Structures are given as structure tokens and as C-alpha cells.
Tab-separated table of C-alpha atoms and ligand atoms in Angstrom:
chain	number	residue	atom	x	y	z
R	119	UNK	CA	0.000	0.000	0.000
R	120	UNK	CA	1.307	3.399	-0.947
R	121	UNK	CA	1.508	5.520	2.190
R	122	UNK	CA	0.032	8.528	0.539
R	123	UNK	CA	-2.385	10.978	2.009
R	124	UNK	CA	-5.640	11.344	0.168
R	125	UNK	CA	-6.249	14.964	-0.846
R	126	UNK	CA	-9.540	15.456	-2.623
R	127	UNK	CA	-11.187	18.595	-3.878
R	128	UNK	CA	-13.623	19.966	-1.318
R	129	UNK	CA	-17.049	21.489	-1.848
R	130	UNK	CA	-15.461	24.578	-0.263
R	131	UNK	CA	-13.211	24.916	-3.317
R	132	UNK	CA	-16.057	25.037	-5.863
R	133	UNK	CA	-17.655	28.023	-7.593
R	134	UNK	CA	-21.324	27.221	-7.306
R	135	UNK	CA	-23.308	30.363	-8.124
R	136	UNK	CA	-26.304	29.434	-10.308
R	137	UNK	CA	-24.951	25.886	-10.691
R	138	UNK	CA	-27.134	22.803	-10.303
R	139	UNK	CA	-25.305	20.848	-7.615
R	140	UNK	CA	-26.000	17.132	-7.185
R	141	UNK	CA	-25.218	16.157	-3.576
R	142	UNK	CA	-25.177	12.467	-2.668
R	143	UNK	CA	-26.203	12.452	0.991
R	144	UNK	CA	-26.885	9.685	3.490
R	145	UNK	CA	-30.557	10.022	4.386
R	146	UNK	CA	-30.861	6.320	5.180
R	147	UNK	CA	-32.796	7.043	8.377
R	148	UNK	CA	-35.291	4.960	10.347
R	149	UNK	CA	-38.917	5.641	9.329
R	150	UNK	CA	-41.696	4.994	11.838
R	151	UNK	CA	-45.376	5.435	10.950
R	152	UNK	CA	-44.489	7.553	7.928
R	153	UNK	CA	-42.243	9.877	9.953
R	154	UNK	CA	-38.488	10.139	10.429
R	155	UNK	CA	-37.448	8.417	13.674
R	156	UNK	CA	-33.877	9.476	14.384
R	157	UNK	CA	-32.804	12.486	12.269
R	158	UNK	CA	-29.087	12.457	13.190
R	159	UNK	CA	-28.045	11.770	9.604
R	160	UNK	CA	-30.212	14.569	8.213
R	161	UNK	CA	-28.747	16.990	10.753
R	162	UNK	CA	-25.249	15.827	9.839
R	163	UNK	CA	-25.800	16.782	6.176
R	164	UNK	CA	-26.990	20.312	6.960
R	165	UNK	CA	-23.555	22.053	6.926
R	166	UNK	CA	-22.839	20.916	3.356
R	167	UNK	CA	-26.365	21.749	2.196
R	168	UNK	CA	-26.176	25.208	3.784
R	169	UNK	CA	-22.752	25.845	2.283
R	170	UNK	CA	-23.984	25.061	-1.238
R	171	UNK	CA	-27.055	27.254	-0.677
R	172	UNK	CA	-24.877	30.105	0.582
R	173	UNK	CA	-22.693	29.814	-2.482
R	174	UNK	CA	-25.797	30.352	-4.612
R	175	UNK	CA	-26.063	26.779	-5.863
R	176	UNK	CA	-29.287	24.979	-6.717
R	177	UNK	CA	-29.287	21.970	-4.430
R	178	UNK	CA	-30.312	18.540	-5.744
R	179	UNK	CA	-30.156	15.908	-3.000
R	180	UNK	CA	-29.990	12.176	-3.705
R	181	UNK	CA	-29.939	9.292	-1.242
R	182	UNK	CA	-30.927	5.700	-0.755
R	183	UNK	CA	-33.170	4.482	2.028
R	184	UNK	CA	-33.216	0.823	3.012
R	185	UNK	CA	-33.033	-1.958	0.461
R	186	UNK	CA	-36.000	-1.697	-1.922
R	187	UNK	CA	-34.025	-3.901	-4.355
R	188	UNK	CA	-34.656	-1.860	-7.481
R	189	UNK	CA	-38.412	-1.569	-7.002
R	190	UNK	CA	-40.653	1.328	-6.087
R	191	UNK	CA	-41.782	0.464	-2.557
R	192	UNK	CA	-43.702	3.205	-0.699
R	193	UNK	CA	-42.306	2.240	2.720
R	194	UNK	CA	-38.858	3.243	1.429
R	195	UNK	CA	-39.960	6.627	0.072
R	196	UNK	CA	-37.881	9.658	1.026
R	197	UNK	CA	-41.029	11.820	1.312
R	198	UNK	CA	-40.906	11.849	5.157
R	199	UNK	CA	-37.271	12.967	4.936
R	200	UNK	CA	-38.235	15.940	2.747
R	201	UNK	CA	-40.720	16.948	5.421
R	202	UNK	CA	-38.168	16.727	8.234
R	203	UNK	CA	-35.507	18.490	6.174
R	204	UNK	CA	-37.952	21.358	5.482
R	205	UNK	CA	-38.448	21.761	9.226
R	206	UNK	CA	-34.710	21.739	9.896
R	207	UNK	CA	-33.897	24.235	7.142
R	208	UNK	CA	-36.916	26.361	7.914
R	209	UNK	CA	-37.968	26.488	4.273
R	210	UNK	CA	-39.796	24.392	1.741
R	211	UNK	CA	-37.852	21.500	0.249
R	212	UNK	CA	-39.136	20.479	-3.167
R	213	UNK	CA	-39.781	16.738	-3.318
R	214	UNK	CA	-40.228	14.813	-6.540
R	215	UNK	CA	-41.538	11.251	-6.390
R	216	UNK	CA	-38.896	10.066	-8.859
R	217	UNK	CA	-35.181	10.564	-9.355
R	218	UNK	CA	-34.872	10.658	-13.150
R	219	UNK	CA	-37.107	11.588	-16.075
R	220	UNK	CA	-39.104	14.502	-17.355
R	221	UNK	CA	-40.926	15.372	-14.138
R	222	UNK	CA	-37.617	15.640	-12.315
R	223	UNK	CA	-36.006	17.678	-15.089
R	224	UNK	CA	-38.897	20.169	-14.935
R	225	UNK	CA	-38.571	20.525	-11.163
R	226	UNK	CA	-34.835	21.063	-11.492
R	227	UNK	CA	-35.255	23.747	-14.190
R	228	UNK	CA	-37.681	25.565	-11.908
R	229	UNK	CA	-35.149	25.694	-9.040
R	230	UNK	CA	-33.873	29.088	-7.994
R	231	UNK	CA	-30.469	29.785	-6.467
R	232	UNK	CA	-30.304	28.478	-2.929
R	233	UNK	CA	-33.406	26.304	-3.318
R	234	UNK	CA	-33.341	22.658	-2.267
R	235	UNK	CA	-34.848	19.682	-4.058
R	236	UNK	CA	-34.846	16.091	-2.798
R	237	UNK	CA	-35.056	13.250	-5.285
R	238	UNK	CA	-36.882	10.002	-4.541
R	239	UNK	CA	-34.876	6.971	-3.330
R	240	UNK	CA	-32.247	6.155	-5.972
R	241	UNK	CA	-32.540	2.449	-5.121
R	242	UNK	CA	-36.043	2.381	-6.607
R	243	UNK	CA	-34.107	1.750	-9.825
R	244	UNK	CA	-32.032	-1.416	-10.252
R	245	UNK	CA	-29.484	0.714	-12.139
R	246	UNK	CA	-28.362	2.353	-8.887
R	247	UNK	CA	-26.601	-0.573	-7.244
R	248	UNK	CA	-25.511	-1.960	-10.648
R	249	UNK	CA	-23.985	1.406	-11.536
R	250	UNK	CA	-25.807	1.147	-14.848
R	251	UNK	CA	-24.304	3.751	-17.235
R	252	UNK	CA	-27.687	4.762	-18.629
R	253	UNK	CA	-29.129	5.384	-15.167
R	254	UNK	CA	-25.987	7.296	-14.178
R	255	UNK	CA	-26.283	9.470	-17.314
R	256	UNK	CA	-29.934	10.213	-16.511
R	257	UNK	CA	-28.969	11.358	-12.997
R	258	UNK	CA	-25.944	13.293	-14.223
R	259	UNK	CA	-28.102	15.135	-16.785
R	260	UNK	CA	-29.749	16.950	-13.867
R	261	UNK	CA	-26.555	18.558	-12.617
R	262	UNK	CA	-23.514	20.721	-13.357
R	263	UNK	CA	-21.473	19.767	-10.296
R	264	UNK	CA	-21.219	16.674	-8.096
R	265	UNK	CA	-20.595	16.530	-4.349
R	266	UNK	CA	-20.471	13.353	-2.277
R	267	UNK	CA	-21.220	13.649	1.425
R	268	UNK	CA	-22.331	10.060	2.091
R	269	UNK	CA	-19.253	8.376	3.554
R	270	UNK	CA	-21.223	5.285	4.589
R	271	UNK	CA	-21.757	4.263	0.940
R	272	UNK	CA	-18.379	5.414	-0.411
R	273	UNK	CA	-17.151	1.807	-0.531
R	274	UNK	CA	-19.903	0.936	-3.012
R	275	UNK	CA	-19.511	1.596	-6.727
R	276	UNK	CA	-23.108	2.640	-7.354
R	277	UNK	CA	-24.551	5.079	-9.910
R	278	UNK	CA	-25.019	7.882	-7.371
R	279	UNK	CA	-21.609	7.362	-5.758
R	280	UNK	CA	-19.417	6.612	-8.787
R	281	UNK	CA	-21.441	6.744	-12.027
R	282	UNK	CA	-22.546	10.380	-11.805
R	283	UNK	CA	-19.098	11.894	-11.088
R	284	UNK	CA	-17.703	9.669	-13.854
R	285	UNK	CA	-20.180	11.070	-16.359
R	286	UNK	CA	-19.582	14.651	-15.214
R	287	UNK	CA	-15.828	14.082	-15.197
R	288	UNK	CA	-15.408	15.580	-11.725
R	289	UNK	CA	-16.621	15.585	-8.157
R	290	UNK	CA	-15.855	17.060	-4.764
R	291	UNK	CA	-16.017	15.903	-1.167
R	292	UNK	CA	-18.721	17.317	1.083
R	293	UNK	CA	-17.822	18.538	4.553
R	294	UNK	CA	-18.606	15.210	6.250
R	295	UNK	CA	-16.467	13.185	3.859
R	296	UNK	CA	-13.719	15.772	4.131
R	297	UNK	CA	-13.676	15.319	7.919
R	298	UNK	CA	-13.686	11.523	7.617
R	299	UNK	CA	-10.787	11.576	5.169
R	300	UNK	CA	-8.786	13.887	7.393
R	301	UNK	CA	-9.204	11.736	10.498
R	302	UNK	CA	-8.787	8.376	8.785
R	303	UNK	CA	-5.759	9.545	6.793
R	304	UNK	CA	-4.214	10.929	9.936
R	305	UNK	CA	-4.352	7.460	11.495
R	306	UNK	CA	-3.201	5.635	8.367
R	307	UNK	CA	-0.497	7.965	7.103
R	308	UNK	CA	0.699	10.366	9.758
R	309	UNK	CA	-0.136	8.886	13.128
R	310	UNK	CA	1.873	10.013	16.106
R	311	UNK	CA	3.470	7.025	17.844
R	312	UNK	CA	2.920	4.924	19.832
R	313	UNK	CA	-0.149	3.759	17.921
R	314	UNK	CA	-2.397	1.393	19.859
R	315	UNK	CA	-5.095	-0.432	17.898
R	316	UNK	CA	-7.851	-2.153	19.776
R	317	UNK	CA	-10.142	-4.575	17.962
R	318	UNK	CA	-13.093	-6.592	19.133
R	319	UNK	CA	-16.558	-7.424	17.928
R	320	UNK	CA	-18.054	-10.611	16.734
R	321	UNK	CA	-16.051	-12.015	13.870
R	322	UNK	CA	-12.461	-12.428	12.729
R	323	UNK	CA	-13.702	-12.708	9.156
R	324	UNK	CA	-15.160	-9.159	9.290
R	325	UNK	CA	-11.962	-7.640	10.608
R	326	UNK	CA	-8.971	-9.701	9.500
R	327	UNK	CA	-7.977	-7.351	6.668
R	328	UNK	CA	-7.996	-4.377	9.036
R	329	UNK	CA	-6.003	-6.359	11.590
R	330	UNK	CA	-3.440	-7.305	8.959
R	331	UNK	CA	-3.077	-3.705	7.807
R	332	UNK	CA	-2.412	-2.635	11.388
R	333	UNK	CA	0.507	-5.044	11.583
R	334	UNK	CA	2.195	-2.307	9.526
R	335	UNK	CA	0.768	0.646	11.410
R	336	UNK	CA	0.392	-0.145	15.089
R	337	UNK	CA	2.943	-0.456	17.877
R	338	UNK	CA	0.531	-2.519	19.915
R	339	UNK	CA	-2.645	-4.420	19.022
R	340	UNK	CA	-5.189	-5.359	21.685
R	341	UNK	CA	-7.827	-7.985	20.896
R	342	UNK	CA	-11.094	-8.625	22.693
R	343	UNK	CA	-14.722	-9.468	21.965
R	344	UNK	CA	-15.982	-12.663	20.383
R	345	UNK	CA	-13.140	-12.488	17.893
R	346	UNK	CA	-10.483	-13.011	20.576
R	347	UNK	CA	-11.573	-16.615	21.177
R	348	UNK	CA	-10.511	-17.709	17.717
R	349	UNK	CA	-7.056	-16.298	18.513
R	350	UNK	CA	-6.989	-17.918	21.968
R	351	UNK	CA	-7.986	-21.252	20.450
R	352	UNK	CA	-5.301	-20.824	17.779
R	353	UNK	CA	-2.834	-20.550	20.686
R	354	UNK	CA	-4.042	-23.936	21.884
R	355	UNK	CA	-6.380	-22.801	24.649
R	356	UNK	CA	-9.683	-24.463	25.454
R	357	UNK	CA	-12.386	-21.851	24.976
R	358	UNK	CA	-15.485	-23.933	25.762
R	359	UNK	CA	-18.597	-22.780	23.928
R	360	UNK	CA	-17.196	-19.318	23.149
R	361	UNK	CA	-17.622	-17.927	19.658
R	362	UNK	CA	-14.966	-19.523	17.408
R	363	UNK	CA	-14.570	-19.445	13.649
R	364	UNK	CA	-12.968	-22.816	13.029
R	365	UNK	CA	-12.102	-21.891	9.447
R	366	UNK	CA	-10.164	-18.840	10.653
R	367	UNK	CA	-7.852	-20.646	13.086
R	368	UNK	CA	-5.083	-20.803	10.483
R	369	UNK	CA	-5.415	-17.109	9.649
R	370	UNK	CA	-5.368	-16.261	13.363
R	371	UNK	CA	-2.236	-18.392	13.900
R	372	UNK	CA	-0.501	-16.688	10.957
R	373	UNK	CA	-1.439	-13.266	12.290
R	374	UNK	CA	0.042	-14.028	15.708
R	375	UNK	CA	3.210	-15.476	14.141
R	376	UNK	CA	3.655	-12.446	11.916
R	377	UNK	CA	3.216	-10.098	14.887
R	378	UNK	CA	5.829	-12.103	16.794
R	379	UNK	CA	8.234	-11.942	13.862
R	380	UNK	CA	7.828	-8.154	13.811
R	381	UNK	CA	8.150	-7.938	17.619
R	382	UNK	CA	4.754	-6.271	17.697
R	383	UNK	CA	2.891	-6.639	20.966
R	384	UNK	CA	-0.489	-8.351	20.619
R	385	UNK	CA	-2.591	-8.306	23.781
R	386	UNK	CA	-5.173	-11.067	24.140
R	387	UNK	CA	-7.592	-11.373	27.077
R	388	UNK	CA	-5.998	-12.705	30.292
R	389	UNK	CA	-9.321	-13.331	31.999
R	390	UNK	CA	-12.906	-13.428	30.778
R	391	UNK	CA	-16.450	-13.281	32.085
R	392	UNK	CA	-18.059	-16.621	31.312
R	393	UNK	CA	-21.663	-17.805	31.421
R	394	UNK	CA	-23.473	-21.013	30.430
R	395	UNK	CA	-25.436	-19.146	27.747
R	396	UNK	CA	-25.849	-15.769	26.075
R	397	UNK	CA	-28.758	-14.377	28.037
R	398	UNK	CA	-29.441	-11.535	30.448
R	399	UNK	CA	-29.604	-12.555	34.092
R	400	UNK	CA	-27.711	-15.848	33.750
R	401	UNK	CA	-25.151	-16.952	36.310
R	402	UNK	CA	-21.698	-15.664	35.341
R	403	UNK	CA	-18.171	-15.508	36.733
R	404	UNK	CA	-14.654	-14.355	35.955
R	405	UNK	CA	-12.085	-17.002	35.047
R	406	UNK	CA	-8.553	-17.016	33.650
R	407	UNK	CA	-8.401	-17.822	29.926
R	408	UNK	CA	-6.691	-21.075	30.940
R	409	UNK	CA	-9.746	-22.187	32.906
R	410	UNK	CA	-12.764	-21.643	30.674
R	411	UNK	CA	-15.258	-24.402	31.594
R	412	UNK	CA	-16.021	-26.705	28.652
R	413	UNK	CA	-19.736	-25.930	28.464
R	414	UNK	CA	-19.502	-22.170	29.231
R	415	UNK	CA	-18.792	-19.262	26.932
R	416	UNK	CA	-16.755	-16.069	27.211
R	417	UNK	CA	-18.939	-12.983	26.906
R	418	UNK	CA	-16.723	-10.151	28.180
R	419	UNK	CA	-13.132	-9.431	29.125
R	420	UNK	CA	-12.306	-9.654	32.831
R	421	UNK	CA	-10.833	-7.080	35.266
R	422	UNK	CA	-7.172	-8.110	34.778
R	423	UNK	CA	-7.540	-7.669	31.036
R	424	UNK	CA	-9.195	-4.285	31.490
R	425	UNK	CA	-6.324	-3.180	33.704
R	426	UNK	CA	-3.680	-4.387	31.242
R	427	UNK	CA	-5.443	-2.811	28.219
R	428	UNK	CA	-5.872	0.445	30.156
R	429	UNK	CA	-2.133	0.617	30.797
R	430	UNK	CA	-1.392	0.192	27.098
R	431	UNK	CA	-3.953	2.833	26.146
R	432	UNK	CA	-2.584	5.328	28.672
R	433	UNK	CA	0.786	5.371	26.856
R	434	UNK	CA	-0.698	5.811	23.378
R	435	UNK	CA	-0.471	8.949	21.272
R	436	UNK	CA	-2.845	7.541	18.663
R	437	UNK	CA	-5.669	5.075	19.306
R	438	UNK	CA	-7.885	3.325	16.829
R	439	UNK	CA	-10.767	1.304	18.209
R	440	UNK	CA	-13.189	-0.939	16.388
R	441	UNK	CA	-15.383	-3.603	17.912
R	442	UNK	CA	-16.874	-4.020	21.411
R	443	UNK	CA	-14.900	-6.166	23.866
R	444	UNK	CA	-17.944	-8.069	25.037
R	445	UNK	CA	-21.665	-8.512	24.535
R	446	UNK	CA	-22.211	-4.914	25.661
R	447	UNK	CA	-25.911	-5.010	24.752
R	448	UNK	CA	-26.403	-6.985	27.993
R	449	UNK	CA	-25.427	-4.974	31.073
R	450	UNK	CA	-23.815	-7.936	32.782
R	451	UNK	CA	-21.324	-8.265	29.906
R	452	UNK	CA	-20.832	-4.559	29.134
R	453	UNK	CA	-18.156	-3.691	31.724
R	454	UNK	CA	-15.116	-4.338	29.528
R	455	UNK	CA	-16.452	-2.324	26.598
R	456	UNK	CA	-17.525	0.620	28.772
R	457	UNK	CA	-14.226	0.648	30.670
R	458	UNK	CA	-12.294	0.685	27.411
R	459	UNK	CA	-14.507	3.467	26.022
R	460	UNK	CA	-13.599	5.523	29.085
R	461	UNK	CA	-9.923	4.652	28.825
R	462	UNK	CA	-9.864	5.723	25.165
R	463	UNK	CA	-11.646	8.963	26.033
R	464	UNK	CA	-9.272	9.732	28.925
R	465	UNK	CA	-6.065	8.761	27.115
R	466	UNK	CA	-5.288	12.207	25.766
R	467	UNK	CA	-4.338	10.486	22.504
R	468	UNK	CA	-5.773	11.239	19.081
R	469	UNK	CA	-8.597	8.708	19.118
R	470	UNK	CA	-10.632	7.314	16.261
R	471	UNK	CA	-13.605	5.024	16.806
R	472	UNK	CA	-15.354	3.269	13.926
R	473	UNK	CA	-18.020	0.597	13.524
R	474	UNK	CA	-21.749	0.787	14.186
R	475	UNK	CA	-21.719	-1.113	17.483
R	476	UNK	CA	-18.534	0.533	18.734
R	477	UNK	CA	-20.074	3.949	18.139
R	478	UNK	CA	-23.181	2.986	20.093
R	479	UNK	CA	-20.923	1.684	22.890
R	480	UNK	CA	-19.148	5.056	23.004
R	481	UNK	CA	-22.513	6.790	23.222
R	482	UNK	CA	-23.679	4.381	25.905
R	483	UNK	CA	-20.549	5.168	27.919
R	484	UNK	CA	-21.342	8.869	27.483
R	485	UNK	CA	-17.838	9.732	26.258
R	486	UNK	CA	-18.506	10.637	22.602
R	487	UNK	CA	-17.432	14.259	23.190
R	488	UNK	CA	-13.983	13.122	24.274
R	489	UNK	CA	-13.262	10.996	21.210
R	490	UNK	CA	-11.287	12.867	18.529
R	491	UNK	CA	-13.205	11.358	15.625
R	492	UNK	CA	-16.193	9.048	15.446
R	493	UNK	CA	-16.385	7.537	12.010
R	494	UNK	CA	-19.947	7.193	10.747
R	495	UNK	CA	-19.429	4.776	7.890
R	496	UNK	CA	-19.304	1.235	9.286
R	497	UNK	CA	-18.249	-0.826	6.259
R	498	UNK	CA	-16.613	2.153	4.542
R	499	UNK	CA	-14.408	2.939	7.566
R	500	UNK	CA	-13.345	-0.687	7.840
R	501	UNK	CA	-12.366	-0.878	4.175
R	502	UNK	CA	-10.476	2.392	4.483
R	503	UNK	CA	-8.658	1.160	7.591
R	504	UNK	CA	-7.841	-2.067	5.773
R	505	UNK	CA	-5.922	0.116	3.312
R	506	UNK	CA	-8.355	-0.352	0.435
R	507	UNK	CA	-9.294	2.336	-2.013
R	508	UNK	CA	-12.955	3.350	-1.735
R	509	UNK	CA	-14.488	3.751	-5.217
R	510	UNK	CA	-16.677	6.673	-4.112
R	511	UNK	CA	-13.587	8.531	-2.884
R	512	UNK	CA	-11.207	7.533	-5.671
R	513	UNK	CA	-13.581	8.968	-8.289
R	514	UNK	CA	-13.552	12.461	-6.723
R	515	UNK	CA	-11.229	15.092	-8.216
R	516	UNK	CA	-7.805	15.506	-6.650
R	517	UNK	CA	-7.098	18.714	-4.839
H	6	ADP	P1	-18.761	-2.931	15.038
H	6	ADP	O1	-20.207	-2.754	14.610
H	6	ADP	O2	-18.350	-1.879	16.013
H	6	ADP	O3	-17.821	-3.076	13.881
H	6	ADP	P2	-19.081	-5.777	15.366
H	6	ADP	O4	-20.356	-5.704	14.590
H	6	ADP	O5	-17.934	-6.433	14.739
H	6	ADP	O6	-18.676	-4.303	15.873
H	6	ADP	O7	-19.325	-6.542	16.725
H	6	ADP	C1	-20.303	-6.188	17.643
H	6	ADP	C2	-20.976	-7.396	18.191
H	6	ADP	O8	-20.043	-8.304	18.741
H	6	ADP	C3	-21.924	-7.031	19.296
H	6	ADP	O9	-23.243	-7.354	18.890
H	6	ADP	C4	-21.472	-7.867	20.476
H	6	ADP	O10	-22.537	-8.418	21.211
H	6	ADP	C5	-20.681	-8.964	19.809
H	6	ADP	N1	-19.728	-9.568	20.739
H	6	ADP	C6	-18.765	-8.951	21.458
H	6	ADP	N2	-18.130	-9.805	22.256
H	6	ADP	C7	-18.702	-11.014	22.071
H	6	ADP	C8	-18.486	-12.314	22.627
H	6	ADP	N3	-17.557	-12.520	23.545
H	6	ADP	N4	-19.268	-13.319	22.185
H	6	ADP	C9	-20.222	-13.086	21.262
H	6	ADP	N5	-20.459	-11.907	20.693
H	6	ADP	C10	-19.717	-10.869	21.105
H	7	MG	MG1	-21.641	-4.180	13.916
């Protein structure tokens, strides 16, 4: 992997007066009874929308919502989002019940500078996820400029993330993507040492590429969560009924060997909280990883592990965290994850947290304010951290 910082043109750099500006946003929000449930993602897009309005652009917003699989399904309509967005902006947002075609073209031609139009769910057309050139051309025909502010879908080569900027021959990063790129690049390309990476969560298979990339980047890797048991088993330990991916034992062994060869410290749990089954209110106790009972399972890291991981985190100048250390959804098994969230927050290091469940753990611990950057794109952040090029970023114009 070329250790090169990614510098993309920003929406701030564009001349937008009187231009029709296509902004790919992430309005994939929960809808309940025809209304927007949680509007965090709509709020997050406001700075970019306001900037384009202030620059005198005509705003055309496009997003997906759910997985309608290329069909027009009313429960996935963006109409409720238009309503909420109107409230937030304090002005009418034009909504068209389609995203391409004559009706849309008419609405776009009627737009005045600073006005906002929201297109219907782009995934109502099968051409979106297939990045069909014809569909991309139809979308691109609506606009003069392209801005992407949906980091969460930047790892997908879809029509609205890759096709449209390809047709237009250019594209810029919105403010959200700009912030993501800055924080993620800082960790990948210019991190202050020592770098401590802490990984947990359910599966080795979801995270192995990120783990392998951090063999090059981290000074210390700490492993917890369900994933750790595959590594413990690969070391020859008996892990009882804990989560193990048998087909990843070889990969786990290789990872540990490679770390050893590089003299890179890998911290595995020393003790774990075990229970006979994954259920709230069950009997549970702390045991050493050498004494996991055969018919019990490990559901959290124990106090010794927390103490050891805390010490490592306290010395770090850069911390990257992905994946809860235990089944934090159940209070009884949440201690390790919450303690680590606090340790990351209190470390004084530049800290980056990514992954849907890790972000909710940080919120649950009430320490979100003290984390340097919380990455919103689950899959996209992981691919970025694995050192892969994201198609939706690669297609944007260089600075
Ligand atoms: P993220 O969304 O932050 O990337 P993951 O989706 O990889 O994280 O993992 C989160 C899930 O891992 C949680 O649902 C949590 O319950 C589960 N998990 C954590 N530790 C264990 C464990 N010891 N056994 C089973 N599942 C676990
Ligand atoms: Mg998850």
C-alpha cells in the first residue's frame, strides 16, 4: 500500500453560483409510521447543504433508504425525509416522487439559487446498485457539479456514488467526507506514535484485513470481543462454547506469528467473564483464559484484562478502536467495553472510533465528546482502515 495521504477537492473549493449541484447524501434514516425516527443523519448533512445554498447553488439531494431492491416500494420513500428536512432548514424543500425523467427535469429547471430539491430513493431503480451507465447518465443530466457527502456508501460503486461523477468528469467531497478523510488519513499515514489499535466485535472474518493492515501501522494491538476466542484457540487454549470461527484458526495463527516476527505486541484477554449461555440474568463468573469451563462461553473481558489494556492505552499517542470487547448489549457483559470506552476517552491520545456497534458503545458510555473522531461509515471505515481504495472517494477530483 502506498503511504500517501488522500487529498480530494472539497465542496469549499467550488464556484457554485447558479450551478445545479447534485449532492449524494446519506438520508438512510429509520422511518416509523411515515415519519423520520432518528434524524441524526439529516442533521449531519446540513452544513454541506447550507454551504452550497450560501454559495448560490441549486441543491439537488440524492440518497438511498433501506433496500428496496430496485423496485418502487412506498415504505422506502424519502417523502418523510423531505418533510423533516424542510423543518430543519426552515424552508420548503421540493420533493419529486422520482429521481430521473421529465418530471424531475422540470422541477430542477424551476429551481432558484439556494433552493433545495430532494429526489426520490435512488434504489427504486435497479441501475443504482448496478452502476448502470444509462441510469448514471440520466442522474448526471440533472446537474452541473457533483458533491459526495455520504461516507457510509463510499465503498460501493453505485450510480449515485461513482457513475454520476464519472459522467460529469469531476466531483468534490462534502464537509462530512472531508472530515472523515482527514481523520482516517491521519491514522493511516501520519499517526503520532505509539499507535495502539484495539479490535473486538463478533467475527475475525469481518476484521482480519484491518487487523493485517495494522501489523504495519500499530505499535501494539489489543484484541477482545468474540473475535479473541478464535485467537486464543489458535494458541491452543480451550475456549469452551465461546464464539470460534474454526475456518479462521489458520489465519489467526498466521497473524500471531507475523506479529511475533515483527516484535509487535499483541494483547489477548488474560481473563474473561463466562456464562453457560448468552442471556441476560444468567449466572456468570470471571475465570482465567486457561480455565474456561467446557460448556460455558466467554462474553466479556475480565478485570485483569481491562487493567492491562488500560495501561497500554494510557501510553498511546494515537488510538484506533473498532469492535466491542464483550456482549455490551447486555449490562452484565458490558463492563469491559464501557471501561475501554472511558480509557480511550481519557487517554489524551488522538482517538478514532469506527463501527456501528462501537459507536453505540461510546454513546452508551457517554464519552462521545472526548473521542477525537467518530467515524460514521461502518463498512466504509473498515475498508479504508484495511488500506483499500474506496471507489466513491477515488472517483472524486484531486485537490
Ligand atoms: P462494530 O459494529 O463496532 O464493527 P461488530 O459488529 O464487529 O462491531 O461486533 C459487535 C458485536 O459483537 C456485538 O453485537 C457484540 O454483542 C458482539 N460480541 C462482542 N463480544 C462477544 C463475545 N464474547 N461473544 C459473542 N459476541 C460478542
Ligand atoms: Mg456491527
